[in-house]
Amino acid sequence: MKMPGRRLCSFLLCVALGWVASLAHGANALPNAASTFPVNVPRVIPGHSVVFVSVDYRNGGAMGVFRGLSEAAHAVGWKVTALDGQGSMARICTLLAQPRTLAADAVVLGGFDPDTCETQLRTLRQRNVVLVGWHAGSDAHVPGLYFNVATSPIEVARLALAEVMRDALERQRPVGVVIFNDGRFDIANAKTQAMADGVTRCAPGLRCELLAVVDVPISDAAQQMPQQVQTQLARWGERWTYAMAINDVYFDHMEIPLQLARRKDLANVAAGDGSVKALSRVRSGRAAQIATIGEPLDLQGYQLLDEIQRALNGSPPSGFIQEPLVLNTRSLQHSGGNPSREALKRWYHDRWLK
Amino acid sequence: MQEPLAFHRMHQARALAGTMLDRLRVWQRGLSAGVLMAMTVGLLLPALGGALMLWNVRQDQALTLRQQVLDNKEEVLARVLAEPLWNFDMDGLTTVGNTALLDPEVISFRVLDLDGQPLLDLKAPPRPLEHQQTLQRSIVHGNTVIGLFQITVDDAVLQQELRRDRTVFLWVLLGQFVGGVALVFVALRRRVLTPVRRLMGFSKELAAGRLETPFQAHAQDEIGQLGRQLVRMRDDLLAAFNEQKAVLNNIRVGVLFVRGNRVLMANAAAEEIFACPANGLVDTHTRQLHCSDEQFDHVIRNAAAAFGRGSVAYETELQMVRRNGEVFWAHLRGSVLNRHQLNQGSVWIVEDVSTQRQAAEQLRLSATLFDCSADGVVVTDRHHRVLKVNNAFVRLTGYELSDFADQPLSVLNSARNPPDLAQRMTRALDNGAGRWEEEVWLRKKNGDTLLALLSFSTVHDDRGQISHHVCTGQDITYKKASEHEIRFLAYHDPLTSLPNRRSLHDRLQSALMPQLGQPPYGALLLIDLDNFKILNDTRGHVMGDRLLVAVARRLQARISGQNMVARMGGDEFVVLLTGFACPADLQTQVPPLAQGLLEGLAKPYRLHVHGMEQDRHQELHHRCSASIGVAPFHAGHVSADELIKQADMAMYRAKATGRNTVVWYAPAMQDEVVARAHLEAELNTALREQQFVAYAQPQVHASGRLQGAELLIRWQHPQQGLVSPMAFIPLAEEVGLIVPIGAWIIDQACALLAKWAHLKDFDTLTLAVNVSARQFLDEGFVAMVLNALDRHGVPPGRLKLEVTESLLLTNMDNVTRTMNQLKAHGLQFSLDDFGTGYSSLSYLQHLPFDQLKIDKSFVSALDGSGQPSPIVSAIVALGQNLNMAVIAEGVETEAQRDQLVQSGCEHYQGYLFGRPTPVSTFEEQACRVAL
């Protein structure tokens, strides 16, 4: 399958992240990094209108964030309109030039970079339409946008690596890691680099070894991964104890090949994605994959509204970056609620409506 | 009561059960039952077999299909499970497992990994299970077996479905069977049973002889053809019947076919004979055709006997009865179809012989009439040869039939008849007139003649030729004489044989009609005998009649030529004198003639008087004068009635001028009559408008004491003022108005007496009232007087009725009765004008008079010498002897009073004591005198 381009692959990566967050939300996973709340949350003035332009609402992440934004807007009396780009950049540019988009107080760029549809965005800026992004770039601060709500890929890689280290410490075995990467994406490369660095640094009391970084395009995972399992097992044998990947998709095709190879001890941890399949595997506790890292999509929707109000107030962005979610067998099987996420929503409510 | 009721119910139940069983048996015998049973067997058995076969096929199909489904399910599940198991997606596996468990057949679902360890083990909720079966299949991804799954299924659902299918099959079978039976039965009923039943009904109607029953067979099937053939047969039969019926209906005698005493068929003549509508005789019991049950039984019995004897037919003539109740004579002839089996029916021929019998009767009657007729009848042939005569003819003429053997009928012709009589008769009869009637003198065999009304009629034969003449003769000799007598009596007075009033009228009409060449002047003399009534009353009507006859003879003797004497009625005669050319002739010729009549009538009459002894006659010499009124006339200028009226007026004037005289009519007489009529009308008005007033004149005693008064009537005429009673009382008496006027004055007297009864000095006074003869003799007089007294509450003795002597001459018996009736109630009577009339002492002796009133003529005749008047003294003496008071009226001077005193008269009335004054004035004067 031929990739549509770099931007599209970036989007797919975001989609993968969204899937994880969505599943985490559905599984009431406990947040592991939500100890801090945004400061100076402004009072919200009712009556504003926001247009949420998503690159593709078939993406569960985009839909999750839109639902969060709609929930918050309903609470404060804002109107949110969803415009679906259906995966087409041309369509996205058309949507951005529509009157209702031009008449909105703010436009959310869902999953596409601000350098896309530059002309239309310029027009919006000239009309003082606030432009905010959700995964519109790899960083919170993206040129041309007031703020970009996203998680940090480095933090995602770190949390994934921490799960590997935790498992290794629990099972008291050496860490021999093969990382599966799609070198076409900067974020993937960043994650891979951070994971590789972490393995190299290792954890106290453990013996760590970065066996290989295998570049397998995500779109080719189904075809290549069974073979890659045999290849890597043949190459590394018992030294290979952990497989890490920038996305859960790689592990969809590793479980049975590992069983056939009689390597039930090999554990997999994914830095991102977390499809139904991944969560199902992790929750069963019988699969090779033991964890995946997701995003708090509903809270990201709340934050989008907060950031827009700040922009309308002429204030600087909050700079608040939400923590990714660690989704392992224990958290999935034993989670009884999500008090931190509910607390953050109340936090926003109290301040928006004060 | 219970037992009979229970028994009755049981009996009813038995009867009902029996009826139902009978119907069932009938139904079982019917076509429907057989068809229904055949259909049941024929449809049910194949249906059952088919159902069992279908059921087995269905079961096999179900099991095969289930196996296919399970195989397919295995394959699908293996394919579906491959991806989640490859991804180790436990949620996916669970979802697939739960989905598999949604299948009601699946009771457990297991997924095993490559080591045979269960990855997923799901079970369906507990439920009733049937046969269980575990299926197992490898899960392959690509070409690699990556696991195993097991599902356990049971066939409870299948079995349930099969059971349901079996039930459905049964219901379908049942529905199919019932529907099939119903449809077949309906079709059978519609196409076969109903047409057959209609055919049966039709054939039953035909069998019952009702061939006119309509039937239509439209169907093209065999039954329809059968029906049409039946209709054709019926039509042929009907045509044959109609032909027979036409034959029968054109027979003039009635034909009845009878079976079991009921008429099965009757032709039109029979229906006409028995006055029945078309087909009205059918099913009629023959007993109803007979006059009585006895006659019916008699006919049946005799007919059976006749047939039993071997007779072919039984005939009789008897009276039968039509439907409208009319009885007629009938000739009845009956024959049976089978002499040995009478119940097969009989044919009766009925002929209405009433007409023949009536004709025979008529013939008999005619013969009797011919023989018994009071008129003589002769029948001749067309040549007037005598063929037959009846008894009356023989009796009238004396000629027998045999007498005409050698002489013609003309031998009867009398020489008194016109010579051309026979010729006229022959001509009239032969020229087609057919009838000739004339009064003819007949010569009897003994030579006498008689007047007969002969009536000849011709009799024609069938060809219209004269065959006979019938002559009837009626002896009208006496009838003619009677007619002459009647005609004479109609125009003549039977007593005097003079023309009567009717005849006079006719003659007068003719005389008063101007006729060319006839002298137009004439005179009508109305002659009335003077005092004829006295003769009638004193000598009786017979003598009066004889006088009238004698007068008639004398008048006839003096009147001749075209002049006429007639009797108008009573004692009035009329002489009509005509043929005067001018009035001068009248003036010169009539007076001597009238005078001659007067003198002729005035001569004494010798009237025969029948004595007590037979054949001993006496003669009465009677003198009688007459008053003659003459009314001259000019033909065309006066009517008969008017002329008679003028003569009447003249005659009355003659009477009024003293009788025995001739008075010519003058127009002034008419004026007097008119004046009298006017006065009569005014009197009526006066009565109606109460224009009469009462005046009272005192009656006093010699002592000067007022004793009473005479109440007199006056007429207060609105234009003429006070009118004397002398001016209207005579007319009132004449026209009868005196009755109500008299009643009025009596009522006034009673009212005055009632008033006086309450006045001092008046309560003893009497009131005298004059009563005329006509009033006194009125039928209601007594009741009127008593009613007035009673109404006013007056003692009758205070009222005194004054009557004149002339009253006593009118009707003595009635006067006596009336006076006695009133006297019985206490009324007083005074004889007025005493001494001027035909005073008879016997009247005074027998009538209850209380007072004699000396007429004023005697009082005025007193010479004033102071000496007693012999007449007054005689009257006073008479009154004293008869115990009657005597009062003198018209006393105007004291000398008269003194002389009356001297003569012994103590009661007076006259101007000397007071003129008649209004009652109020009288009362005032009386009060003054009393004071």
mmCIF file with all atom_site columns, N, CA and C in Angstrom, chain B residues 418-430 436 438:
data_model
loop_
_atom_site.group_PDB
_atom_site.id
_atom_site.type_symbol
_atom_site.label_atom_id
_atom_site.label_alt_id
_atom_site.label_comp_id
_atom_site.label_asym_id
_atom_site.label_entity_id
_atom_site.label_seq_id
_atom_site.pdbx_PDB_ins_code
_atom_site.Cartn_x
_atom_site.Cartn_y
_atom_site.Cartn_z
_atom_site.occupancy
_atom_site.B_iso_or_equiv
_atom_site.pdbx_formal_charge
_atom_site.auth_seq_id
_atom_site.auth_comp_id
_atom_site.auth_asym_id
_atom_site.auth_atom_id
_atom_site.pdbx_PDB_model_num
ATOM 1  N N  . PRO B 1 418 ? -166.297 3.413  -38.743 1.00 0.00 ? 418 PRO B N  1
ATOM 2  C CA . PRO B 1 418 ? -166.131 4.058  -40.040 1.00 0.00 ? 418 PRO B CA 1
ATOM 3  C C  . PRO B 1 418 ? -165.990 2.995  -41.109 1.00 0.00 ? 418 PRO B C  1
ATOM 4  N N  . PRO B 1 419 ? -166.428 3.283  -42.293 1.00 0.00 ? 419 PRO B N  1
ATOM 5  C CA . PRO B 1 419 ? -166.396 2.255  -43.347 1.00 0.00 ? 419 PRO B CA 1
ATOM 6  C C  . PRO B 1 419 ? -164.982 1.839  -43.713 1.00 0.00 ? 419 PRO B C  1
ATOM 7  N N  . ASP B 1 420 ? -164.034 2.749  -43.565 1.00 0.00 ? 420 ASP B N  1
ATOM 8  C CA . ASP B 1 420 ? -162.668 2.418  -44.006 1.00 0.00 ? 420 ASP B CA 1
ATOM 9  C C  . ASP B 1 420 ? -161.823 1.794  -42.906 1.00 0.00 ? 420 ASP B C  1
ATOM 10 N N  . LEU B 1 421 ? -162.457 1.375  -41.843 1.00 0.00 ? 421 LEU B N  1
ATOM 11 C CA . LEU B 1 421 ? -161.700 0.866  -40.698 1.00 0.00 ? 421 LEU B CA 1
ATOM 12 C C  . LEU B 1 421 ? -160.839 -0.328 -41.075 1.00 0.00 ? 421 LEU B C  1
ATOM 13 N N  . ALA B 1 422 ? -161.465 -1.328 -41.728 1.00 0.00 ? 422 ALA B N  1
ATOM 14 C CA . ALA B 1 422 ? -160.743 -2.550 -42.072 1.00 0.00 ? 422 ALA B CA 1
ATOM 15 C C  . ALA B 1 422 ? -159.605 -2.238 -43.020 1.00 0.00 ? 422 ALA B C  1
ATOM 16 N N  . GLN B 1 423 ? -159.858 -1.324 -43.899 1.00 0.00 ? 423 GLN B N  1
ATOM 17 C CA . GLN B 1 423 ? -158.812 -0.969 -44.875 1.00 0.00 ? 423 GLN B CA 1
ATOM 18 C C  . GLN B 1 423 ? -157.618 -0.301 -44.175 1.00 0.00 ? 423 GLN B C  1
ATOM 19 N N  . ARG B 1 424 ? -157.936 0.574  -43.239 1.00 0.00 ? 424 ARG B N  1
ATOM 20 C CA . ARG B 1 424 ? -156.839 1.272  -42.520 1.00 0.00 ? 424 ARG B CA 1
ATOM 21 C C  . ARG B 1 424 ? -156.021 0.284  -41.691 1.00 0.00 ? 424 ARG B C  1
ATOM 22 N N  . MET B 1 425 ? -156.750 -0.631 -41.078 1.00 0.00 ? 425 MET B N  1
ATOM 23 C CA . MET B 1 425 ? -156.056 -1.603 -40.242 1.00 0.00 ? 425 MET B CA 1
ATOM 24 C C  . MET B 1 425 ? -155.118 -2.472 -41.082 1.00 0.00 ? 425 MET B C  1
ATOM 25 N N  . THR B 1 426 ? -155.636 -2.992 -42.194 1.00 0.00 ? 426 THR B N  1
ATOM 26 C CA . THR B 1 426 ? -154.834 -3.853 -43.049 1.00 0.00 ? 426 THR B CA 1
ATOM 27 C C  . THR B 1 426 ? -153.618 -3.103 -43.572 1.00 0.00 ? 426 THR B C  1
ATOM 28 N N  . ARG B 1 427 ? -153.877 -1.836 -43.944 1.00 0.00 ? 427 ARG B N  1
ATOM 29 C CA . ARG B 1 427 ? -152.762 -1.056 -44.480 1.00 0.00 ? 427 ARG B CA 1
ATOM 30 C C  . ARG B 1 427 ? -151.682 -0.832 -43.406 1.00 0.00 ? 427 ARG B C  1
ATOM 31 N N  . ALA B 1 428 ? -152.142 -0.541 -42.212 1.00 0.00 ? 428 ALA B N  1
ATOM 32 C CA . ALA B 1 428 ? -151.180 -0.271 -41.130 1.00 0.00 ? 428 ALA B CA 1
ATOM 33 C C  . ALA B 1 428 ? -150.368 -1.510 -40.788 1.00 0.00 ? 428 ALA B C  1
ATOM 34 N N  . LEU B 1 429 ? -151.027 -2.645 -40.783 1.00 0.00 ? 429 LEU B N  1
ATOM 35 C CA . LEU B 1 429 ? -150.311 -3.865 -40.396 1.00 0.00 ? 429 LEU B CA 1
ATOM 36 C C  . LEU B 1 429 ? -149.374 -4.344 -41.487 1.00 0.00 ? 429 LEU B C  1
ATOM 37 N N  . ASP B 1 430 ? -149.794 -4.158 -42.731 1.00 0.00 ? 430 ASP B N  1
ATOM 38 C CA . ASP B 1 430 ? -148.997 -4.701 -43.819 1.00 0.00 ? 430 ASP B CA 1
ATOM 39 C C  . ASP B 1 430 ? -147.880 -3.767 -44.274 1.00 0.00 ? 430 ASP B C  1
ATOM 40 N N  . TRP B 1 436 ? -151.112 -1.715 -34.696 1.00 0.00 ? 436 TRP B N  1
ATOM 41 C CA . TRP B 1 436 ? -152.283 -0.869 -34.994 1.00 0.00 ? 436 TRP B CA 1
ATOM 42 C C  . TRP B 1 436 ? -153.204 -0.925 -33.791 1.00 0.00 ? 436 TRP B C  1
ATOM 43 N N  . GLU B 1 438 ? -156.684 0.910  -32.011 1.00 0.00 ? 438 GLU B N  1
ATOM 44 C CA . GLU B 1 438 ? -157.794 1.848  -32.208 1.00 0.00 ? 438 GLU B CA 1
ATOM 45 C C  . GLU B 1 438 ? -159.004 1.354  -31.422 1.00 0.00 ? 438 GLU B C  1
#
